[in-house]
């Protein structure tokens, strides 16, 4: 029996160490589980923030596109009206030669009304004059002719057709003749 008591005493002495070791392993397991959960939480937070930022960018981009669409919604109609404006300009040149002042004032009134209406819709005439420097990004060169003087080389000699802008967008480039 003494042997059994000694074995029991030994087991009791070893038991606290074994229990401590098991508790330490459980704490380490719990810590690693906690750390794993914290890491997963951090990953999910990052995903959420990225998704939120992406959604905000989407909202901003669609709002900008919608505003741009409203600005240029009538572009097709305005482009179709440009030949009418050109015809009025040609008509005004011929009517001004006429002696009939009532006819001249009536056509001027109609032309001004049309021009003002189109300007209210955002259409602007592109201001180009003879003597301006040619810019291929803004002007459309129809032809080149010998320059009447040395200072007109590379510059606009004549404007064949006016150009127009709708907001910041050029909807018809001015057609010009440049000096060579």
XYZ file of N, CA and C in Angstrom:
540
model
N 0.767 -1.176 0.000
C 0.000 0.000 0.000
C 0.815 1.251 0.000
N 1.959 1.110 0.589
C 2.837 2.257 0.606
C 3.223 2.634 -0.802
N 3.294 1.607 -1.595
C 3.639 1.867 -2.987
C 2.508 2.627 -3.657
N 1.293 2.256 -3.386
C 0.130 2.933 -3.964
C 0.048 4.378 -3.492
N 0.377 4.611 -2.217
C 0.342 5.962 -1.699
C 1.415 6.812 -2.352
N 2.594 6.215 -2.544
C 3.661 6.957 -3.210
C 3.271 7.314 -4.654
N 2.634 6.362 -5.293
C 2.212 6.635 -6.675
C 1.146 7.719 -6.682
N 0.248 7.679 -5.684
C -0.800 8.679 -5.609
C -0.191 10.049 -5.348
N 0.796 10.081 -4.434
C 1.460 11.350 -4.139
C 2.174 11.883 -5.371
N 2.795 10.979 -6.111
C 3.478 11.396 -7.343
C 2.477 11.934 -8.361
N 1.338 11.262 -8.477
C 0.316 11.722 -9.423
C -0.207 13.079 -9.000
N -0.384 13.269 -7.682
C -0.867 14.553 -7.193
C 0.159 15.648 -7.436
N 1.434 15.290 -7.316
C 2.478 16.274 -7.558
C 2.567 16.622 -9.042
N 2.381 15.619 -9.887
C 2.456 15.863 -11.329
C 1.185 16.539 -11.837
N 0.119 16.308 -11.182
C -1.167 16.807 -11.650
C -1.206 18.324 -11.797
N -0.725 19.100 -10.840
C -0.787 20.551 -11.047
C -0.003 20.991 -12.279
N 1.129 20.358 -12.556
C 1.903 20.729 -13.741
C 1.134 20.385 -15.018
N 0.518 19.231 -15.011
C -0.247 18.805 -16.183
C -1.437 19.736 -16.382
N -2.108 20.068 -15.282
C -3.263 20.969 -15.358
C -2.816 22.336 -15.871
N -1.698 22.836 -15.358
C -1.193 24.133 -15.803
C -0.850 24.092 -17.286
N -0.247 22.991 -17.699
C 0.125 22.845 -19.099
C -1.128 22.822 -19.975
N -2.151 22.098 -19.538
C -3.390 22.036 -20.307
C -4.062 23.404 -20.349
N -4.071 24.136 -19.252
C -4.670 25.470 -19.190
C -3.901 26.419 -20.097
N -2.571 26.342 -20.087
C -1.747 27.185 -20.945
C -2.043 26.907 -22.415
N -2.175 25.629 -22.766
C -2.488 25.286 -24.157
C -3.862 25.825 -24.550
N -4.844 25.729 -23.638
C -6.178 26.241 -23.917
C -6.141 27.752 -24.098
N -5.372 28.460 -23.252
C -5.247 29.914 -23.369
C -4.604 30.268 -24.701
N -3.567 29.507 -25.062
C -2.930 29.756 -26.354
C -3.899 29.490 -27.493
N -4.695 28.418 -27.382
C -5.699 28.128 -28.398
C -6.730 29.252 -28.453
N -7.153 29.703 -27.255
C -8.132 30.784 -27.214
C -7.548 32.064 -27.799
N -6.308 32.368 -27.472
C -5.660 33.552 -28.015
C -5.547 33.463 -29.520
N -5.142 32.333 -29.979
C -4.996 32.198 -31.419
C -6.373 32.285 -32.082
N -7.415 31.754 -31.455
C -8.761 31.905 -31.987
C -9.169 33.374 -31.972
N -8.859 34.071 -30.884
C -9.169 35.489 -30.777
C -8.401 36.285 -31.832
N -7.140 35.978 -31.977
C -6.327 36.663 -32.986
C -6.853 36.385 -34.391
N -7.256 35.141 -34.624
C -7.809 34.787 -35.935
C -9.088 35.578 -36.184
N -9.939 35.661 -35.190
C -11.184 36.408 -35.335
C -10.931 37.902 -35.549
N -9.940 38.439 -34.836
C -9.593 39.850 -35.019
C -9.060 40.094 -36.426
N -8.236 39.181 -36.914
C -7.722 39.306 -38.286
C -8.858 39.250 -39.298
N -9.786 38.324 -39.084
C -10.929 38.218 -40.000
C -11.793 39.477 -39.946
N -11.967 40.011 -38.741
C -12.725 41.250 -38.589
C -12.043 42.391 -39.344
N -10.726 42.470 -39.235
C -9.975 43.518 -39.928
C -10.127 43.387 -41.445
N -10.058 42.159 -41.956
C -10.213 41.911 -43.393
C -11.607 42.341 -43.846
N -12.624 41.993 -43.066
C -13.996 42.355 -43.419
C -14.198 43.866 -43.371
N -13.559 44.539 -42.405
C -13.649 45.998 -42.336
C -13.035 46.628 -43.580
N -11.884 46.123 -44.008
C -11.225 46.648 -45.207
C -12.100 46.449 -46.438
N -12.713 45.261 -46.539
C -13.617 44.990 -47.666
C -14.776 45.979 -47.662
N -15.341 46.216 -46.479
C -16.458 47.146 -46.344
C -16.052 48.553 -46.763
N -14.896 49.005 -46.288
C -14.438 50.357 -46.631
C -14.199 50.494 -48.130
N -13.603 49.484 -48.737
C -13.367 49.522 -50.176
C -14.682 49.548 -50.951
N -15.616 48.735 -50.544
C -16.925 48.693 -51.188
C -17.647 50.026 -51.031
N -17.569 50.600 -49.847
C -18.202 51.895 -49.606
C -17.572 52.982 -50.475
N -16.247 52.995 -50.555
C -15.549 53.984 -51.383
C -15.895 53.794 -52.863
N -15.964 52.556 -53.291
C -16.313 52.268 -54.687
C -17.736 52.750 -54.989
N -18.646 52.538 -54.052
C -20.019 52.996 -54.241
C -20.093 54.520 -54.296
N -19.350 55.195 -53.440
C -19.316 56.663 -53.462
C -18.782 57.168 -54.794
N -17.730 56.539 -55.305
C -17.188 56.926 -56.612
C -18.222 56.704 -57.709
N -18.945 55.594 -57.631
C -19.994 55.302 -58.616
C -21.078 56.376 -58.583
N -21.518 56.754 -57.388
C -22.543 57.794 -57.270
C -22.055 59.117 -57.850
N -20.822 59.493 -57.544
C -20.261 60.743 -58.039
C -20.141 60.727 -59.566
N -19.682 59.588 -60.107
C -19.509 59.473 -61.551
C -20.852 59.529 -62.282
N -21.862 58.833 -61.762
C -23.168 58.853 -62.426
C -23.824 60.221 -62.321
N -23.635 60.915 -61.222
C -24.177 62.272 -61.089
C -23.518 63.197 -62.106
N -22.213 63.060 -62.267
C -21.492 63.883 -63.243
C -21.959 63.570 -64.665
N -22.137 62.283 -64.974
C -22.612 61.894 -66.303
C -24.021 62.418 -66.549
N -24.880 62.386 -65.532
C -26.241 62.883 -65.676
C -26.244 64.377 -65.960
N -25.419 65.132 -65.242
C -25.330 66.577 -65.470
C -24.837 66.850 -66.882
N -23.825 66.109 -67.323
C -23.293 66.266 -68.681
C -24.357 65.927 -69.721
N -25.159 64.911 -69.462
C -26.222 64.526 -70.385
C -27.258 65.635 -70.503
N -27.623 66.242 -69.387
C -28.589 67.332 -69.437
C -28.036 68.532 -70.193
N -26.748 68.788 -70.037
C -26.131 69.914 -70.733
C -26.154 69.715 -72.249
N -25.938 68.497 -72.679
C -25.818 68.241 -74.121
C -27.005 67.455 -74.675
N -28.130 67.467 -73.966
C -29.287 66.678 -74.400
C -29.811 67.130 -75.756
N -29.787 68.417 -76.024
C -30.319 68.930 -77.283
C -29.277 69.066 -78.373
N -28.155 68.407 -78.215
C -27.058 68.570 -79.177
C -27.485 68.211 -80.598
N -28.222 67.132 -80.761
C -28.650 66.706 -82.097
C -29.536 67.737 -82.765
N -30.481 68.270 -82.011
C -31.387 69.289 -82.557
C -30.605 70.550 -82.905
N -29.708 70.943 -82.031
C -28.932 72.151 -82.291
C -28.028 71.981 -83.514
N -27.456 70.791 -83.674
C -26.636 70.538 -84.870
C -27.479 70.657 -86.138
N -28.728 70.174 -86.056
C -29.617 70.258 -87.210
C -30.031 71.691 -87.517
N -29.989 72.568 -86.524
C -30.368 73.973 -86.725
C -29.229 74.831 -87.277
N -28.007 74.334 -87.234
C -26.866 75.126 -87.699
C -26.967 75.508 -89.180
N -27.388 74.611 -90.075
C -27.551 75.038 -91.475
C -28.598 76.143 -91.643
N -29.623 76.151 -90.789
C -30.628 77.210 -90.841
C -29.983 78.540 -90.468
N -29.136 78.530 -89.447
C -28.408 79.751 -89.069
C -27.522 80.236 -90.214
N -26.852 79.293 -90.865
C -26.004 79.663 -92.001
C -26.843 80.293 -93.110
N -28.020 79.731 -93.382
C -28.905 80.281 -94.408
C -29.372 81.686 -94.038
N -29.665 81.908 -92.771
C -30.057 83.253 -92.346
C -28.908 84.235 -92.540
N -27.693 83.828 -92.252
C -26.542 84.721 -92.460
C -26.412 85.089 -93.932
N -26.543 84.095 -94.816
C -26.463 84.375 -96.261
C -27.623 85.262 -96.710
N -28.804 84.992 -96.170
C -29.977 85.795 -96.522
C -29.795 87.240 -96.060
N -29.226 87.428 -94.904
C -29.013 88.784 -94.396
C -28.066 89.574 -95.279
N -27.050 88.910 -95.801
C -26.115 89.602 -96.701
C -26.862 90.087 -97.935
N -27.721 89.252 -98.506
C -28.461 89.622 -99.717
C -29.561 90.632 -99.421
N -30.249 90.485 -98.304
C -31.344 91.404 -97.978
C -30.809 92.786 -97.656
N -29.615 92.867 -97.072
C -29.019 94.180 -96.776
C -28.744 94.959 -98.055
N -28.608 94.270 -99.175
C -28.415 94.943 -100.471
C -29.734 95.546 -100.971
N -30.833 95.057 -100.435
C -32.163 95.501 -100.859
C -32.452 96.892 -100.324
N -33.363 97.591 -101.016
C -33.759 98.942 -100.607
C -34.954 98.901 -99.662
N -35.601 97.738 -99.542
C -36.814 97.608 -98.731
C -36.427 97.450 -97.254
N -36.620 98.503 -96.485
C -36.216 98.489 -95.083
C -37.128 97.630 -94.220
N -38.398 97.536 -94.569
C -39.328 96.708 -93.806
C -38.951 95.232 -93.939
N -38.602 94.835 -95.147
C -38.172 93.451 -95.369
C -36.896 93.167 -94.574
N -35.960 94.095 -94.640
C -34.688 93.933 -93.927
C -34.922 93.833 -92.418
N -35.722 94.726 -91.865
C -35.949 94.707 -90.414
C -36.734 93.458 -89.991
N -37.677 92.997 -90.815
C -38.443 91.792 -90.490
C -37.566 90.548 -90.450
N -36.706 90.385 -91.435
C -35.812 89.220 -91.474
C -34.776 89.309 -90.349
N -34.297 90.507 -90.053
C -33.360 90.677 -88.933
C -34.016 90.274 -87.614
N -35.284 90.648 -87.456
C -36.012 90.303 -86.246
C -36.117 88.786 -86.085
N -36.464 88.103 -87.162
C -36.582 86.641 -87.118
C -35.217 85.995 -86.858
N -34.186 86.482 -87.530
C -32.839 85.929 -87.341
C -32.360 86.139 -85.912
N -32.613 87.308 -85.350
C -32.207 87.585 -83.965
C -32.957 86.708 -82.970
N -34.244 86.478 -83.237
C -35.032 85.608 -82.362
C -34.484 84.188 -82.375
N -34.200 83.685 -83.563
C -33.631 82.337 -83.676
C -32.281 82.249 -82.982
N -31.432 83.227 -83.208
C -30.101 83.240 -82.597
C -30.200 83.307 -81.070
N -31.070 84.169 -80.552
C -31.227 84.297 -79.096
C -31.776 83.019 -78.478
N -32.722 82.383 -79.161
C -33.285 81.136 -78.645
C -32.212 80.055 -78.557
N -31.416 79.933 -79.602
C -30.354 78.921 -79.600
C -29.273 79.255 -78.574
N -28.980 80.534 -78.392
C -28.005 80.937 -77.370
C -28.517 80.605 -75.969
N -29.825 80.747 -75.750
C -30.406 80.394 -74.447
C -30.315 78.903 -74.175
N -30.257 78.095 -75.209
C -30.123 76.639 -75.059
C -28.665 76.216 -74.899
N -27.739 77.186 -74.898
C -26.333 76.880 -74.640
C -25.438 76.941 -75.859
N -25.988 77.253 -77.022
C -25.188 77.314 -78.246
C -24.413 78.626 -78.286
N -23.137 78.535 -78.554
C -22.290 79.724 -78.663
C -21.560 79.692 -79.994
N -21.442 80.859 -80.599
C -20.675 80.955 -81.839
C -19.194 80.970 -81.492
N -18.434 80.217 -82.259
C -16.990 80.145 -82.050
C -16.380 81.361 -82.730
N -15.735 82.218 -81.968
C -15.219 83.473 -82.518
C -13.899 83.234 -83.250
N -13.962 83.297 -84.581
C -12.781 83.134 -85.429
C -12.795 84.248 -86.460
N -11.652 84.876 -86.662
C -11.556 85.976 -87.627
C -10.305 85.804 -88.481
N -10.329 86.449 -89.605
C -9.153 86.452 -90.466
C -8.001 87.112 -89.700
N -6.827 86.490 -89.770
C -5.659 87.004 -89.061
C -5.356 86.234 -87.782
N -6.310 85.447 -87.297
C -6.060 84.620 -86.113
C -5.081 83.509 -86.478
N -4.343 83.032 -85.490
C -3.409 81.932 -85.701
C -4.192 80.628 -85.841
N -3.796 79.810 -86.809
C -4.467 78.538 -87.053
C -4.095 77.537 -85.964
N -5.100 76.844 -85.444
C -4.905 75.808 -84.435
C -5.670 74.576 -84.910
N -4.964 73.507 -85.233
C -5.592 72.305 -85.791
C -6.547 71.630 -84.804
N -6.399 71.887 -83.513
C -7.294 71.300 -82.519
C -8.657 71.998 -82.499
N -8.703 73.227 -82.982
C -9.908 74.036 -82.873
C -10.496 74.391 -84.241
N -9.662 74.466 -85.261
C -10.115 74.867 -86.592
C -10.009 73.704 -87.577
N -10.844 73.753 -88.601
C -10.776 72.768 -89.676
C -10.322 73.502 -90.931
N -9.128 73.151 -91.429
C -8.581 73.804 -92.616
C -9.190 73.175 -93.865
N -9.837 73.986 -94.663
C -10.432 73.518 -95.915
C -9.374 73.499 -97.013
N -8.607 74.563 -97.083
C -7.560 74.660 -98.103
C -6.490 75.641 -97.651
N -5.390 75.627 -98.390
C -4.314 76.591 -98.155
C -4.133 77.400 -99.426
N -3.909 78.678 -99.247
C -3.638 79.538 -100.395
C -2.356 80.300 -100.102
N -1.729 80.831 -101.150
C -0.549 81.656 -100.881
C -0.952 82.853 -100.010
N -0.157 83.113 -99.001
C -0.476 84.184 -98.054
C -0.378 85.532 -98.751
N -1.350 86.419 -98.532
C -1.303 87.748 -99.153
C -0.115 88.575 -98.670
N 0.364 88.290 -97.456
C 1.545 88.971 -96.931
C 2.306 87.997 -96.045
N 3.548 88.367 -95.744
C 4.386 87.473 -94.934
C 3.824 87.258 -93.523
N 3.170 88.260 -92.974
C 2.643 88.109 -91.613
C 1.399 87.214 -91.557
N 0.809 86.862 -92.698
C -0.369 85.983 -92.738
C -0.001 84.517 -92.938
N 1.275 84.193 -93.042
C 1.667 82.792 -93.191
C 1.332 82.016 -91.921
N 0.622 80.888 -92.091
C 0.219 80.060 -90.960
C -0.966 80.619 -90.197
N -1.565 81.658 -90.734
C -2.723 82.267 -90.072
C -3.965 82.091 -90.933
N -5.090 82.374 -90.345
C -6.374 82.239 -91.044
C -6.547 83.424 -91.989
N -6.792 83.098 -93.269
C -7.000 84.127 -94.273
C -8.497 84.421 -94.425
N -9.322 83.369 -94.380
C -10.763 83.546 -94.558
C -11.518 82.475 -93.750
N -12.712 82.833 -93.277
C -13.572 81.888 -92.561
C -14.705 81.503 -93.513
N -14.755 80.229 -93.893
C -15.769 79.738 -94.822
C -17.083 79.452 -94.089
N -17.002 78.798 -92.943
C -18.200 78.427 -92.186
C -17.920 78.630 -90.704
N -18.866 79.231 -90.005
C -18.701 79.491 -88.570
C -18.688 78.187 -87.786
N -18.029 78.223 -86.649
C -18.027 77.084 -85.738
C -18.895 77.396 -84.534
N -19.388 76.340 -83.883
C -20.265 76.516 -82.725
C -19.877 75.574 -81.605
N -20.120 76.049 -80.363
C -19.868 75.257 -79.164
C -21.176 75.101 -78.397
N -21.297 73.971 -77.740
C -22.399 73.737 -76.808
C -21.746 73.498 -75.456
N -21.776 74.512 -74.613
C -21.026 74.450 -73.356
C -19.540 74.520 -73.684
N -18.780 73.533 -73.251
C -17.340 73.483 -73.545
C -17.031 72.610 -74.744
N -18.043 71.948 -75.277
C -17.835 70.993 -76.371
C -18.071 71.674 -77.716
N -17.127 71.492 -78.621
C -17.282 72.038 -79.966
C -18.153 71.068 -80.765
N -19.302 71.566 -81.256
C -20.189 70.678 -82.017
C -20.007 70.864 -83.521
N -19.420 71.993 -83.932
C -19.024 72.163 -85.330
C -17.786 73.045 -85.364
N -16.729 72.502 -85.953
C -15.479 73.241 -86.051
C -15.590 74.311 -87.136
N -14.994 75.475 -86.907
C -15.033 76.499 -87.967
C -14.155 76.061 -89.144
N -14.686 76.229 -90.344
C -13.943 75.856 -91.562
C -13.254 77.098 -92.072
N -11.933 76.986 -92.226
C -11.126 78.163 -92.540
C -10.168 77.881 -93.701
N -9.694 78.979 -94.293
C -8.649 78.936 -95.301
C -7.419 79.538 -94.652
N -6.264 78.853 -94.784
C -5.051 79.356 -94.136
C -4.025 79.775 -95.173
N -3.188 80.705 -94.779
C -2.133 81.217 -95.666
C -0.915 80.332 -95.600
N -0.303 80.150 -96.768
C 0.856 79.265 -96.865
C 2.119 80.067 -97.084
